Amino acid sequence: MSVDTKAELVESVRATLQAAQTAKRRLATAPTRVKNEALLHMADAIWARRSEILAANAADVDAAVRDGQPAARVDRLKLDEARLEQIIEGVREVEALPDPVGEEVERILRPNGLDIRKVRVPMGVIAMIYEARPNVTVDAAALAVKTGNVAVLRGGREALRSNQALVAAIHDGLRQAGLPEAAVSLVAHTDRDAVDVLIRARGLVDLAIPRGGAGLIRRVVENAAVPVIETGVGNCHVYVDRAANPEMATRIVVNAKTQRPSVCNAAETLLVHAEMAERWLPDAARALVARGVELRACPRAMDVLQRAGISAVPAQEADWETEYLDLILAVRVVDTLEDAIAHIERYGTQHSEVIVTEDEDAARVFLASVDAAAVYHNASSRFTDGFEFGFGAEIGISTQKMHARGPMGLRELTSYKYVVYGHGQVRE
Amino acid sequence: MSVDTKAELVESVRATLQAAQTAKRRLATAPTRVKNEALLHMADAIWARRSEILAANAADVDAAVRDGQPAARVDRLKLDEARLEQIIEGVREVEALPDPVGEEVERILRPNGLDIRKVRVPMGVIAMIYEARPNVTVDAAALAVKTGNVAVLRGGREALRSNQALVAAIHDGLRQAGLPEAAVSLVAHTDRDAVDVLIRARGLVDLAIPRGGAGLIRRVVENAAVPVIETGVGNCHVYVDRAANPEMATRIVVNAKTQRPSVCNAAETLLVHAEMAERWLPDAARALVARGVELRACPRAMDVLQRAGISAVPAQEADWETEYLDLILAVRVVDTLEDAIAHIERYGTQHSEVIVTEDEDAARVFLASVDAAAVYHNASSRFTDGFEFGFGAEIGISTQKMHARGPMGLRELTSYKYVVYGHGQVRE
């Protein structure tokens, strides 16, 4: 895989994309039955090749440990038979989902007799750009094949050997179903230049989806010439209104912050109506601190907490902007619902925002005014997830408004076309 | 409007965007009634200010003539009372359309009792980047207001005075309905740097829509850091199959090429099945030539045409790639349906593609295999249009697959959000 010059790298990545293009029509017109067969064969092939996949993965893990990668990152990289079984189960679940391709979304009959059908079609070639976790390789390939798309995968350097072994199994499955191997390909160049080639390749890439840290996503969005779906950054808020049920408010805040703090739909800031600060915040804060949460409080919240003997750190301006992805929660007292909405408008990332209240009017104003992919009344922000929404799959969570917003399942990997039936109509 | 330095220009455009942001929530939550009132007031205000609008436009037209602009371009720029009446009528038609905002697109009831509603919402701030025609200013403003979006308009230099006068009338209308003037603003800097500021303004622009020539669109797509919908380029084909009805084939080809050759859904290449070349092409070619069409023929078509005494120019490779937007038609003989599909796959721009045939199987293969926004069986490509599709409005024709494909009406200017109603649910 040595690449002598940048020109050779560009040529190599573009050759992969050209090959992907040749598979596009085959995948787009493949019957559901054939795509499902490919998925089942892929699942079987991953299991059949498990010893070589685990050996490749062990080599990746060894290298990551030698490189001094943090333990959490090494853990995300690591595969074992149990994790492989989960990955395979995921492929089988995708197989069982309905195929969105070919679905007639709308039909328009025009006065001139034209019969216009709006029909779901694949996007075409989707470039997935992601970081260390090898399970994304199989997930993305399965979702792409199911939706008749061609996947060009560019995973992280640390997982290259694992990804190559997994893609070999995926190719087995495609071949056994009579589909071209080029339907799923792995870009083996793991330096950044390869990403640049992918995201500049107008006409060869129909959609790029970056999944990973904020740095990767910003870089893709700012440099892409192909359409991109931005995913992932979530600075989510829970607003506890003056009419909140206190017990429910505590349960929701604790869940939104602590159930899995490292993910994008976890809460990062608690906004508390002033009337609830005295009578509710101390109890909620104790429940949070008991679960290891560090509180970063505005001066008014600090005052309440100190009087209750609960330790907290004074919040800085940066705390309102930060997606901690950790057991840290910023806390701010607000005087009105409007102040809560204005705070979210200023600092939020349009991901998932929660109001806890028994006041239906306050809820209605919050849900209508807050601009986010998902707005919740009396439920945890942690539900923003393709599986929790019942999509049966998830390729990521979009934080942009174009095309797809919030959890993206199979349908979000499709476009549409208008199929128009006439009997000789011309335009006057 | 003199700008001393690039830094001042950047600051000025960003100040416009910041002001647009302040109007976003007001527009997003404005009731349909208020938005419709604003549209009716806008229509009245344009008429009330007609003498100042026409005076401003006369100054633009004089300057364009002095600059030696081509007559067609000057004509597109020119307004008179009749054209103003058409523009006003367009605003009234948008007023009469249903409001897509707030529409519940889907409802998901989850086993845990979560009630998830997928609801249409505005995109937010839409930057429209377009060239000389001042009617686009009013169209875009009306469609944006109707859909609760904020419009930042960057028209062409030649139309600046006209656009300023029109936007003054639009502001009257907004004010009279109690909506903020910042809902529609005009970027008065007409150099390219202003476009760059708009398309790089992540967090301030939710969507950019370039409308104009291929150069403008490419420049926006390649340099944007905000989401873009690519519009407009159409290298459209009519394929006359061996089983085509000859009379219908001629009618469709003549219409697709000559009814309005300057637009993106006009045909640029005729593909003829070899069996139809001898028995149909000469008649069709005579009908085209009679309407002033220049034919650029492949060697096999050339042979047929020459034997029939019809003059044509030998086609070069570039002819298959060119969107003429003129009374020129490339003509190629193909041996099979598959060859026609392969030609379109190679040279098409995924806009509008036509098959003329009485063979249902051939039609089915063509419609399924050709990847374009609109695929037609036995009808003219000229129908790819928001009005012809019954949308009642059109902001442009998308040639990308993400978000919107083909004609874009009101719905295509919206996104959605998930409004989730709970009763204290947390994630296990």
PDB file of C-alpha atoms in Angstrom, chain B residues 143-293:
ATOM      1  CA  LEU B 143     -41.495  31.873  -1.632  1.00  0.00           C
ATOM      2  CA  ALA B 144     -39.265  32.451   1.394  1.00  0.00           C
ATOM      3  CA  VAL B 145     -41.888  34.439   3.321  1.00  0.00           C
ATOM      4  CA  LYS B 146     -44.578  31.873   2.517  1.00  0.00           C
ATOM      5  CA  THR B 147     -42.402  29.080   3.907  1.00  0.00           C
ATOM      6  CA  GLY B 148     -41.304  30.993   7.015  1.00  0.00           C
ATOM      7  CA  ASN B 149     -37.757  31.297   5.782  1.00  0.00           C
ATOM      8  CA  VAL B 150     -35.543  34.348   5.887  1.00  0.00           C
ATOM      9  CA  ALA B 151     -34.173  35.330   2.472  1.00  0.00           C
ATOM     10  CA  VAL B 152     -30.789  36.918   1.883  1.00  0.00           C
ATOM     11  CA  LEU B 153     -30.726  37.888  -1.774  1.00  0.00           C
ATOM     12  CA  ARG B 154     -27.608  38.484  -3.767  1.00  0.00           C
ATOM     13  CA  GLY B 155     -28.629  39.492  -7.279  1.00  0.00           C
ATOM     14  CA  GLY B 156     -26.466  40.566 -10.163  1.00  0.00           C
ATOM     15  CA  ARG B 157     -24.692  43.873 -10.519  1.00  0.00           C
ATOM     16  CA  GLU B 158     -26.721  44.933 -13.591  1.00  0.00           C
ATOM     17  CA  ALA B 159     -30.004  44.731 -11.652  1.00  0.00           C
ATOM     18  CA  LEU B 160     -28.870  46.366  -8.407  1.00  0.00           C
ATOM     19  CA  ARG B 161     -31.002  49.534  -8.644  1.00  0.00           C
ATOM     20  CA  SER B 162     -34.071  47.524  -9.705  1.00  0.00           C
ATOM     21  CA  ASN B 163     -33.535  45.042  -6.883  1.00  0.00           C
ATOM     22  CA  GLN B 164     -33.133  47.798  -4.295  1.00  0.00           C
ATOM     23  CA  ALA B 165     -36.401  49.401  -5.403  1.00  0.00           C
ATOM     24  CA  LEU B 166     -38.205  46.051  -5.347  1.00  0.00           C
ATOM     25  CA  VAL B 167     -36.848  45.191  -1.893  1.00  0.00           C
ATOM     26  CA  ALA B 168     -38.029  48.586  -0.585  1.00  0.00           C
ATOM     27  CA  ALA B 169     -41.550  47.551  -1.652  1.00  0.00           C
ATOM     28  CA  ILE B 170     -41.083  44.102  -0.096  1.00  0.00           C
ATOM     29  CA  HIS B 171     -40.079  45.792   3.163  1.00  0.00           C
ATOM     30  CA  ASP B 172     -43.257  47.895   3.047  1.00  0.00           C
ATOM     31  CA  GLY B 173     -45.269  44.698   2.792  1.00  0.00           C
ATOM     32  CA  LEU B 174     -43.433  42.978   5.650  1.00  0.00           C
ATOM     33  CA  ARG B 175     -43.809  46.017   7.905  1.00  0.00           C
ATOM     34  CA  GLN B 176     -47.512  46.337   7.155  1.00  0.00           C
ATOM     35  CA  ALA B 177     -48.024  42.734   8.272  1.00  0.00           C
ATOM     36  CA  GLY B 178     -45.958  43.262  11.407  1.00  0.00           C
ATOM     37  CA  LEU B 179     -43.051  41.112  10.242  1.00  0.00           C
ATOM     38  CA  PRO B 180     -39.436  42.271  10.534  1.00  0.00           C
ATOM     39  CA  GLU B 181     -37.816  43.820   7.460  1.00  0.00           C
ATOM     40  CA  ALA B 182     -34.802  41.585   8.090  1.00  0.00           C
ATOM     41  CA  ALA B 183     -36.931  38.701   6.792  1.00  0.00           C
ATOM     42  CA  VAL B 184     -35.832  39.748   3.301  1.00  0.00           C
ATOM     43  CA  SER B 185     -32.572  41.508   2.670  1.00  0.00           C
ATOM     44  CA  LEU B 186     -30.534  42.386  -0.341  1.00  0.00           C
ATOM     45  CA  VAL B 187     -26.744  42.160  -0.312  1.00  0.00           C
ATOM     46  CA  ALA B 188     -25.765  45.343  -2.111  1.00  0.00           C
ATOM     47  CA  HIS B 189     -22.188  44.213  -2.736  1.00  0.00           C
ATOM     48  CA  THR B 190     -22.213  42.767  -6.218  1.00  0.00           C
ATOM     49  CA  ASP B 191     -18.629  41.641  -6.511  1.00  0.00           C
ATOM     50  CA  ARG B 192     -17.702  38.002  -6.149  1.00  0.00           C
ATOM     51  CA  ASP B 193     -16.194  38.390  -2.710  1.00  0.00           C
ATOM     52  CA  ALA B 194     -19.696  38.918  -1.328  1.00  0.00           C
ATOM     53  CA  VAL B 195     -20.764  35.538  -2.702  1.00  0.00           C
ATOM     54  CA  ASP B 196     -17.783  33.937  -1.008  1.00  0.00           C
ATOM     55  CA  VAL B 197     -18.749  35.408   2.349  1.00  0.00           C
ATOM     56  CA  LEU B 198     -22.305  34.075   2.007  1.00  0.00           C
ATOM     57  CA  ILE B 199     -21.326  30.552   1.039  1.00  0.00           C
ATOM     58  CA  ARG B 200     -18.665  30.242   3.745  1.00  0.00           C
ATOM     59  CA  ALA B 201     -20.906  31.523   6.575  1.00  0.00           C
ATOM     60  CA  ARG B 202     -21.473  28.284   8.501  1.00  0.00           C
ATOM     61  CA  GLY B 203     -23.958  28.812  11.298  1.00  0.00           C
ATOM     62  CA  LEU B 204     -25.441  31.892   9.625  1.00  0.00           C
ATOM     63  CA  VAL B 205     -26.735  30.398   6.358  1.00  0.00           C
ATOM     64  CA  ASP B 206     -28.817  27.211   6.456  1.00  0.00           C
ATOM     65  CA  LEU B 207     -29.022  26.765   2.692  1.00  0.00           C
ATOM     66  CA  ALA B 208     -27.545  28.456  -0.371  1.00  0.00           C
ATOM     67  CA  ILE B 209     -29.277  28.204  -3.759  1.00  0.00           C
ATOM     68  CA  PRO B 210     -27.303  29.426  -6.763  1.00  0.00           C
ATOM     69  CA  ARG B 211     -29.366  30.149  -9.881  1.00  0.00           C
ATOM     70  CA  GLY B 212     -27.629  31.082 -13.071  1.00  0.00           C
ATOM     71  CA  GLY B 213     -25.008  29.916 -15.504  1.00  0.00           C
ATOM     72  CA  ALA B 214     -22.847  26.837 -15.088  1.00  0.00           C
ATOM     73  CA  GLY B 215     -19.861  28.961 -14.011  1.00  0.00           C
ATOM     74  CA  LEU B 216     -21.696  30.554 -11.089  1.00  0.00           C
ATOM     75  CA  ILE B 217     -23.072  27.219  -9.939  1.00  0.00           C
ATOM     76  CA  ARG B 218     -19.738  25.424 -10.117  1.00  0.00           C
ATOM     77  CA  ARG B 219     -18.049  28.223  -8.215  1.00  0.00           C
ATOM     78  CA  VAL B 220     -20.638  28.088  -5.429  1.00  0.00           C
ATOM     79  CA  VAL B 221     -20.624  24.291  -5.163  1.00  0.00           C
ATOM     80  CA  GLU B 222     -16.847  24.059  -5.087  1.00  0.00           C
ATOM     81  CA  ASN B 223     -16.307  26.779  -2.511  1.00  0.00           C
ATOM     82  CA  ALA B 224     -19.300  26.512  -0.198  1.00  0.00           C
ATOM     83  CA  ALA B 225     -19.034  25.499   3.445  1.00  0.00           C
ATOM     84  CA  VAL B 226     -22.816  25.783   3.883  1.00  0.00           C
ATOM     85  CA  PRO B 227     -25.346  23.322   2.417  1.00  0.00           C
ATOM     86  CA  VAL B 228     -26.044  24.035  -1.265  1.00  0.00           C
ATOM     87  CA  ILE B 229     -28.673  22.923  -3.732  1.00  0.00           C
ATOM     88  CA  GLU B 230     -27.155  22.733  -7.164  1.00  0.00           C
ATOM     89  CA  THR B 231     -29.530  23.846  -9.917  1.00  0.00           C
ATOM     90  CA  GLY B 232     -29.889  24.096 -13.549  1.00  0.00           C
ATOM     91  CA  VAL B 233     -27.521  22.429 -15.968  1.00  0.00           C
ATOM     92  CA  GLY B 234     -29.487  20.167 -18.285  1.00  0.00           C
ATOM     93  CA  ASN B 235     -27.951  18.130 -21.078  1.00  0.00           C
ATOM     94  CA  CYS B 236     -31.220  16.323 -21.864  1.00  0.00           C
ATOM     95  CA  HIS B 237     -31.770  13.526 -24.371  1.00  0.00           C
ATOM     96  CA  VAL B 238     -34.693  12.193 -26.372  1.00  0.00           C
ATOM     97  CA  TYR B 239     -34.271   8.535 -27.289  1.00  0.00           C
ATOM     98  CA  VAL B 240     -36.450   7.396 -30.175  1.00  0.00           C
ATOM     99  CA  ASP B 241     -36.726   3.641 -29.788  1.00  0.00           C
ATOM    100  CA  ARG B 242     -37.220   1.185 -32.635  1.00  0.00           C
ATOM    101  CA  ALA B 243     -40.830   0.745 -31.499  1.00  0.00           C
ATOM    102  CA  ALA B 244     -41.577   4.482 -31.414  1.00  0.00           C
ATOM    103  CA  ASN B 245     -44.704   5.939 -32.957  1.00  0.00           C
ATOM    104  CA  PRO B 246     -43.052   8.061 -35.686  1.00  0.00           C
ATOM    105  CA  GLU B 247     -45.536  10.927 -35.623  1.00  0.00           C
ATOM    106  CA  MET B 248     -45.362  11.150 -31.814  1.00  0.00           C
ATOM    107  CA  ALA B 249     -41.563  10.955 -31.892  1.00  0.00           C
ATOM    108  CA  THR B 250     -41.341  13.920 -34.252  1.00  0.00           C
ATOM    109  CA  ARG B 251     -43.806  15.951 -32.201  1.00  0.00           C
ATOM    110  CA  ILE B 252     -41.880  15.287 -28.969  1.00  0.00           C
ATOM    111  CA  VAL B 253     -38.416  15.940 -30.432  1.00  0.00           C
ATOM    112  CA  VAL B 254     -39.538  19.172 -32.091  1.00  0.00           C
ATOM    113  CA  ASN B 255     -41.183  20.352 -28.869  1.00  0.00           C
ATOM    114  CA  ALA B 256     -38.299  19.359 -26.618  1.00  0.00           C
ATOM    115  CA  LYS B 257     -35.791  21.164 -28.852  1.00  0.00           C
ATOM    116  CA  THR B 258     -37.634  24.210 -30.174  1.00  0.00           C
ATOM    117  CA  GLN B 259     -40.469  25.234 -27.862  1.00  0.00           C
ATOM    118  CA  ARG B 260     -38.003  27.208 -25.708  1.00  0.00           C
ATOM    119  CA  PRO B 261     -34.417  26.297 -26.516  1.00  0.00           C
ATOM    120  CA  SER B 262     -32.785  28.556 -23.907  1.00  0.00           C
ATOM    121  CA  VAL B 263     -33.936  26.599 -20.844  1.00  0.00           C
ATOM    122  CA  CYS B 264     -32.456  23.684 -18.961  1.00  0.00           C
ATOM    123  CA  ASN B 265     -35.194  21.151 -19.773  1.00  0.00           C
ATOM    124  CA  ALA B 266     -34.839  21.591 -23.543  1.00  0.00           C
ATOM    125  CA  ALA B 267     -33.370  18.589 -25.400  1.00  0.00           C
ATOM    126  CA  GLU B 268     -29.772  18.814 -26.593  1.00  0.00           C
ATOM    127  CA  THR B 269     -29.210  15.367 -28.125  1.00  0.00           C
ATOM    128  CA  LEU B 270     -31.452  13.067 -30.121  1.00  0.00           C
ATOM    129  CA  LEU B 271     -30.613   9.368 -29.876  1.00  0.00           C
ATOM    130  CA  VAL B 272     -32.188   7.289 -32.641  1.00  0.00           C
ATOM    131  CA  HIS B 273     -32.404   3.508 -32.763  1.00  0.00           C
ATOM    132  CA  ALA B 274     -30.717   2.241 -35.958  1.00  0.00           C
ATOM    133  CA  GLU B 275     -33.982   0.734 -37.213  1.00  0.00           C
ATOM    134  CA  MET B 276     -35.670   4.142 -37.012  1.00  0.00           C
ATOM    135  CA  ALA B 277     -32.792   6.030 -38.637  1.00  0.00           C
ATOM    136  CA  GLU B 278     -33.710   5.201 -42.232  1.00  0.00           C
ATOM    137  CA  ARG B 279     -37.449   5.282 -41.937  1.00  0.00           C
ATOM    138  CA  TRP B 280     -37.991   8.191 -39.530  1.00  0.00           C
ATOM    139  CA  LEU B 281     -34.943  10.446 -39.167  1.00  0.00           C
ATOM    140  CA  PRO B 282     -35.233  12.306 -42.524  1.00  0.00           C
ATOM    141  CA  ASP B 283     -38.813  13.429 -41.814  1.00  0.00           C
ATOM    142  CA  ALA B 284     -37.998  14.466 -38.265  1.00  0.00           C
ATOM    143  CA  ALA B 285     -34.871  16.272 -39.430  1.00  0.00           C
ATOM    144  CA  ARG B 286     -36.855  18.243 -42.013  1.00  0.00           C
ATOM    145  CA  ALA B 287     -39.312  19.328 -39.327  1.00  0.00           C
ATOM    146  CA  LEU B 288     -36.441  20.459 -37.114  1.00  0.00           C
ATOM    147  CA  VAL B 289     -34.549  22.251 -39.894  1.00  0.00           C
ATOM    148  CA  ALA B 290     -37.786  23.995 -40.896  1.00  0.00           C
ATOM    149  CA  ARG B 291     -37.811  25.493 -37.387  1.00  0.00           C
ATOM    150  CA  GLY B 292     -34.240  26.724 -37.751  1.00  0.00           C
ATOM    151  CA  VAL B 293     -32.464  23.887 -35.942  1.00  0.00           C
TER     152      VAL B 293
END
